[in-house]
């Protein structure tokens, strides 16, 4: 991978921007920072070889709106969203809109770096990709009906407590089902589980 790969960092928090820029710089990337999505869009030129790392909650234009805007302009530049506690529903919505990944705060540096490398190496997702759909369906084939119910709740962006209420089970049982979902599908993160579910058409 080119050591000079550009990573666009968008966050309205100056301390977070500086921290991410330092992390990327020492790991061989070329960070470009922006304090808003509009500032980024004013300078951005479509380039599939770069990657965007953006906070999901920002004034003016949020991370989901940014993903939709880039997709509408034909950009295949991957977008990774950083989400605070309680923003998972928004992050799932963003993945449906075309984001590559979402990472929950607080996160280890290695998690972000791994997500960036994966996003840069991944083939852009193609809508209606039958091979990806079949692979996803195979990975979901072993799920029990109740595990599928929990997965559909997660895809809808619901928190454990709401899923538990909807299914008349305890939040602790939902946690057990979530662990089963990760184990049976081989997903290493919630975002990967969401990708599998969305590819399968859930």
mmCIF file of C-alpha atoms in Angstrom:
data_model
loop_
_atom_site.group_PDB
_atom_site.id
_atom_site.type_symbol
_atom_site.label_atom_id
_atom_site.label_comp_id
_atom_site.label_asym_id
_atom_site.label_seq_id
_atom_site.Cartn_x
_atom_site.Cartn_y
_atom_site.Cartn_z
ATOM 1 C CA UNK A 1 0.000 0.000 0.000
ATOM 2 C CA UNK A 2 1.207 3.471 -0.854
ATOM 3 C CA UNK A 3 2.609 5.100 2.290
ATOM 4 C CA UNK A 4 1.201 8.399 1.108
ATOM 5 C CA UNK A 5 -2.418 7.229 1.026
ATOM 6 C CA UNK A 6 -4.575 10.228 1.921
ATOM 7 C CA UNK A 7 -7.011 9.891 4.827
ATOM 8 C CA UNK A 8 -9.546 12.709 5.134
ATOM 9 C CA UNK A 9 -10.403 13.312 8.807
ATOM 10 C CA UNK A 10 -13.637 15.205 9.515
ATOM 11 C CA UNK A 11 -14.529 16.126 13.089
ATOM 12 C CA UNK A 12 -15.774 19.316 14.714
ATOM 13 C CA UNK A 13 -13.702 18.506 17.826
ATOM 14 C CA UNK A 14 -10.203 19.982 17.371
ATOM 15 C CA UNK A 15 -8.611 17.656 19.950
ATOM 16 C CA UNK A 16 -10.039 14.588 18.173
ATOM 17 C CA UNK A 17 -8.828 15.872 14.778
ATOM 18 C CA UNK A 18 -5.312 16.406 16.119
ATOM 19 C CA UNK A 19 -5.251 13.001 17.807
ATOM 20 C CA UNK A 20 -6.411 11.169 14.666
ATOM 21 C CA UNK A 21 -4.034 13.140 12.428
ATOM 22 C CA UNK A 22 -1.087 12.212 14.658
ATOM 23 C CA UNK A 23 -2.101 8.525 14.717
ATOM 24 C CA UNK A 24 -2.418 8.399 10.932
ATOM 25 C CA UNK A 25 0.805 10.304 10.329
ATOM 26 C CA UNK A 26 2.941 7.985 12.489
ATOM 27 C CA UNK A 27 1.398 4.986 10.719
ATOM 28 C CA UNK A 28 2.439 6.097 7.260
ATOM 29 C CA UNK A 29 -0.720 7.814 6.024
ATOM 30 C CA UNK A 30 -1.175 11.421 4.885
ATOM 31 C CA UNK A 31 -3.970 12.946 7.006
ATOM 32 C CA UNK A 32 -5.935 15.960 5.785
ATOM 33 C CA UNK A 33 -8.209 17.450 8.454
ATOM 34 C CA UNK A 34 -11.484 19.387 8.225
ATOM 35 C CA UNK A 35 -13.732 20.826 10.933
ATOM 36 C CA UNK A 36 -16.963 20.124 9.018
ATOM 37 C CA UNK A 37 -18.389 18.072 6.177
ATOM 38 C CA UNK A 38 -18.933 21.258 4.159
ATOM 39 C CA UNK A 39 -15.259 22.235 4.518
ATOM 40 C CA UNK A 40 -14.298 18.757 3.286
ATOM 41 C CA UNK A 41 -16.707 18.825 0.325
ATOM 42 C CA UNK A 42 -15.397 22.244 -0.727
ATOM 43 C CA UNK A 43 -11.932 20.710 -1.297
ATOM 44 C CA UNK A 44 -12.630 17.041 -2.047
ATOM 45 C CA UNK A 45 -12.095 15.611 -5.508
ATOM 46 C CA UNK A 46 -13.399 12.109 -6.291
ATOM 47 C CA UNK A 47 -10.563 9.700 -5.568
ATOM 48 C CA UNK A 48 -11.120 6.002 -4.883
ATOM 49 C CA UNK A 49 -7.592 5.569 -3.498
ATOM 50 C CA UNK A 50 -8.232 7.744 -0.425
ATOM 51 C CA UNK A 51 -10.462 7.140 2.595
ATOM 52 C CA UNK A 52 -12.701 9.333 4.757
ATOM 53 C CA UNK A 53 -12.870 9.040 8.557
ATOM 54 C CA UNK A 54 -15.705 11.167 9.903
ATOM 55 C CA UNK A 55 -17.546 11.728 13.147
ATOM 56 C CA UNK A 56 -21.231 10.848 12.743
ATOM 57 C CA UNK A 57 -22.631 13.760 14.777
ATOM 58 C CA UNK A 58 -21.641 17.163 13.399
ATOM 59 C CA UNK A 59 -23.405 20.501 12.909
ATOM 60 C CA UNK A 60 -24.698 21.465 9.451
ATOM 61 C CA UNK A 61 -24.165 18.085 7.746
ATOM 62 C CA UNK A 62 -23.848 14.837 9.711
ATOM 63 C CA UNK A 63 -21.975 11.676 8.726
ATOM 64 C CA UNK A 64 -25.004 10.006 7.115
ATOM 65 C CA UNK A 65 -25.756 13.043 4.955
ATOM 66 C CA UNK A 66 -22.094 13.119 3.945
ATOM 67 C CA UNK A 67 -22.184 9.453 2.855
ATOM 68 C CA UNK A 68 -25.328 10.079 0.786
ATOM 69 C CA UNK A 69 -23.825 13.193 -0.792
ATOM 70 C CA UNK A 70 -20.626 11.366 -1.815
ATOM 71 C CA UNK A 71 -22.611 8.417 -3.234
ATOM 72 C CA UNK A 72 -24.857 10.768 -5.211
ATOM 73 C CA UNK A 73 -21.749 12.313 -6.773
ATOM 74 C CA UNK A 74 -20.443 8.888 -7.815
ATOM 75 C CA UNK A 75 -17.602 8.674 -5.302
ATOM 76 C CA UNK A 76 -16.341 5.188 -4.376
ATOM 77 C CA UNK A 77 -14.084 6.631 -1.670
ATOM 78 C CA UNK A 78 -14.794 4.527 1.456
ATOM 79 C CA UNK A 79 -16.231 6.340 4.483
ATOM 80 C CA UNK A 80 -15.643 5.103 8.043
ATOM 81 C CA UNK A 81 -17.835 6.698 10.684
ATOM 82 C CA UNK A 82 -16.857 7.190 14.314
ATOM 83 C CA UNK A 83 -19.842 6.970 16.583
ATOM 84 C CA UNK A 84 -20.432 7.838 20.214
ATOM 85 C CA UNK A 85 -22.314 5.633 22.665
ATOM 86 C CA UNK A 86 -25.940 5.381 21.639
ATOM 87 C CA UNK A 87 -25.326 6.258 17.979
ATOM 88 C CA UNK A 88 -25.388 2.658 16.725
ATOM 89 C CA UNK A 89 -28.848 3.140 15.175
ATOM 90 C CA UNK A 90 -27.454 6.080 13.198
ATOM 91 C CA UNK A 91 -24.398 4.068 12.220
ATOM 92 C CA UNK A 92 -26.571 1.212 10.901
ATOM 93 C CA UNK A 93 -28.563 3.763 8.898
ATOM 94 C CA UNK A 94 -25.264 5.087 7.518
ATOM 95 C CA UNK A 95 -24.161 1.604 6.466
ATOM 96 C CA UNK A 96 -27.452 1.190 4.630
ATOM 97 C CA UNK A 97 -26.645 4.474 2.888
ATOM 98 C CA UNK A 98 -23.235 3.125 1.859
ATOM 99 C CA UNK A 99 -20.704 3.752 4.657
ATOM 100 C CA UNK A 100 -17.869 1.188 4.757
ATOM 101 C CA UNK A 101 -17.714 0.763 8.514
ATOM 102 C CA UNK A 102 -18.525 2.301 11.855
ATOM 103 C CA UNK A 103 -16.413 2.317 14.996
ATOM 104 C CA UNK A 104 -17.786 2.942 18.453
ATOM 105 C CA UNK A 105 -15.985 5.255 20.876
ATOM 106 C CA UNK A 106 -13.813 4.650 22.757
ATOM 107 C CA UNK A 107 -11.775 2.551 20.338
ATOM 108 C CA UNK A 108 -8.235 1.173 20.181
ATOM 109 C CA UNK A 109 -5.934 2.732 17.600
ATOM 110 C CA UNK A 110 -5.457 -0.710 16.028
ATOM 111 C CA UNK A 111 -9.223 -1.007 15.400
ATOM 112 C CA UNK A 112 -9.323 2.234 13.405
ATOM 113 C CA UNK A 113 -6.144 1.425 11.475
ATOM 114 C CA UNK A 114 -7.471 -2.052 10.672
ATOM 115 C CA UNK A 115 -10.787 -0.607 9.461
ATOM 116 C CA UNK A 116 -8.969 1.877 7.214
ATOM 117 C CA UNK A 117 -6.752 -0.807 5.674
ATOM 118 C CA UNK A 118 -9.736 -3.107 5.117
ATOM 119 C CA UNK A 119 -11.761 -0.305 3.531
ATOM 120 C CA UNK A 120 -8.907 0.645 1.192
ATOM 121 C CA UNK A 121 -8.340 -2.950 0.092
ATOM 122 C CA UNK A 122 -12.013 -3.926 -0.277
ATOM 123 C CA UNK A 123 -13.656 -4.016 -3.645
ATOM 124 C CA UNK A 124 -16.398 -1.376 -3.756
ATOM 125 C CA UNK A 125 -19.711 -3.036 -2.913
ATOM 126 C CA UNK A 126 -21.976 -3.502 -5.889
ATOM 127 C CA UNK A 127 -25.717 -3.292 -5.349
ATOM 128 C CA UNK A 128 -27.303 -6.637 -6.130
ATOM 129 C CA UNK A 129 -23.979 -8.477 -5.972
ATOM 130 C CA UNK A 130 -25.279 -12.065 -6.109
ATOM 131 C CA UNK A 131 -21.997 -13.628 -4.929
ATOM 132 C CA UNK A 132 -21.950 -11.392 -1.830
ATOM 133 C CA UNK A 133 -25.647 -12.142 -1.207
ATOM 134 C CA UNK A 134 -25.080 -15.909 -1.435
ATOM 135 C CA UNK A 135 -22.065 -15.761 0.875
ATOM 136 C CA UNK A 136 -24.059 -13.717 3.406
ATOM 137 C CA UNK A 137 -26.980 -16.156 3.235
ATOM 138 C CA UNK A 138 -24.608 -19.083 3.909
ATOM 139 C CA UNK A 139 -23.212 -17.281 6.965
ATOM 140 C CA UNK A 140 -26.748 -16.704 8.284
ATOM 141 C CA UNK A 141 -28.005 -20.223 7.485
ATOM 142 C CA UNK A 142 -27.259 -21.657 10.950
ATOM 143 C CA UNK A 143 -29.197 -19.007 12.855
ATOM 144 C CA UNK A 144 -32.243 -20.031 14.853
ATOM 145 C CA UNK A 145 -35.531 -18.161 14.237
ATOM 146 C CA UNK A 146 -35.048 -16.253 17.522
ATOM 147 C CA UNK A 147 -31.468 -15.275 16.582
ATOM 148 C CA UNK A 148 -32.818 -13.948 13.265
ATOM 149 C CA UNK A 149 -35.417 -11.927 15.189
ATOM 150 C CA UNK A 150 -32.642 -10.358 17.286
ATOM 151 C CA UNK A 151 -30.553 -9.675 14.170
ATOM 152 C CA UNK A 152 -33.495 -7.939 12.495
ATOM 153 C CA UNK A 153 -33.879 -5.786 15.599
ATOM 154 C CA UNK A 154 -30.192 -4.833 15.393
ATOM 155 C CA UNK A 155 -30.488 -4.024 11.677
ATOM 156 C CA UNK A 156 -33.429 -1.776 12.562
ATOM 157 C CA UNK A 157 -31.044 0.073 14.902
ATOM 158 C CA UNK A 158 -32.794 -0.983 18.115
ATOM 159 C CA UNK A 159 -30.948 -1.213 21.435
ATOM 160 C CA UNK A 160 -30.932 -4.441 23.481
ATOM 161 C CA UNK A 161 -33.629 -3.226 25.882
ATOM 162 C CA UNK A 162 -36.047 -2.447 23.034
ATOM 163 C CA UNK A 163 -35.338 -5.763 21.273
ATOM 164 C CA UNK A 164 -35.921 -7.571 24.587
ATOM 165 C CA UNK A 165 -39.243 -5.787 25.045
ATOM 166 C CA UNK A 166 -40.361 -6.520 21.462
ATOM 167 C CA UNK A 167 -39.530 -10.220 21.802
ATOM 168 C CA UNK A 168 -40.721 -10.567 25.431
ATOM 169 C CA UNK A 169 -37.310 -11.768 26.618
ATOM 170 C CA UNK A 170 -34.753 -10.282 29.028
ATOM 171 C CA UNK A 171 -31.971 -7.882 27.909
ATOM 172 C CA UNK A 172 -29.476 -10.462 29.194
ATOM 173 C CA UNK A 173 -30.967 -13.059 26.824
ATOM 174 C CA UNK A 174 -30.590 -10.577 23.956
ATOM 175 C CA UNK A 175 -26.882 -10.287 24.854
ATOM 176 C CA UNK A 176 -26.571 -14.084 24.663
ATOM 177 C CA UNK A 177 -28.257 -14.111 21.254
ATOM 178 C CA UNK A 178 -25.949 -11.315 20.065
ATOM 179 C CA UNK A 179 -22.914 -13.362 21.112
ATOM 180 C CA UNK A 180 -24.375 -16.348 19.228
ATOM 181 C CA UNK A 181 -24.842 -14.169 16.129
ATOM 182 C CA UNK A 182 -21.179 -13.141 16.170
ATOM 183 C CA UNK A 183 -19.991 -16.724 16.701
ATOM 184 C CA UNK A 184 -22.227 -18.366 14.088
ATOM 185 C CA UNK A 185 -21.591 -15.786 11.347
ATOM 186 C CA UNK A 186 -17.884 -15.374 12.123
ATOM 187 C CA UNK A 187 -18.365 -11.593 12.331
ATOM 188 C CA UNK A 188 -15.533 -9.869 14.212
ATOM 189 C CA UNK A 189 -17.414 -6.642 14.862
ATOM 190 C CA UNK A 190 -20.923 -5.256 14.929
ATOM 191 C CA UNK A 191 -20.294 -3.432 11.647
ATOM 192 C CA UNK A 192 -19.262 -6.688 9.960
ATOM 193 C CA UNK A 193 -22.425 -8.366 11.268
ATOM 194 C CA UNK A 194 -24.473 -5.484 9.844
ATOM 195 C CA UNK A 195 -22.720 -5.838 6.453
ATOM 196 C CA UNK A 196 -23.568 -9.566 6.349
ATOM 197 C CA UNK A 197 -27.219 -8.902 7.295
ATOM 198 C CA UNK A 198 -27.609 -6.096 4.741
ATOM 199 C CA UNK A 199 -25.950 -8.151 1.979
ATOM 200 C CA UNK A 200 -28.421 -10.967 2.697
ATOM 201 C CA UNK A 201 -31.298 -8.506 2.354
ATOM 202 C CA UNK A 202 -32.462 -8.568 5.985
#
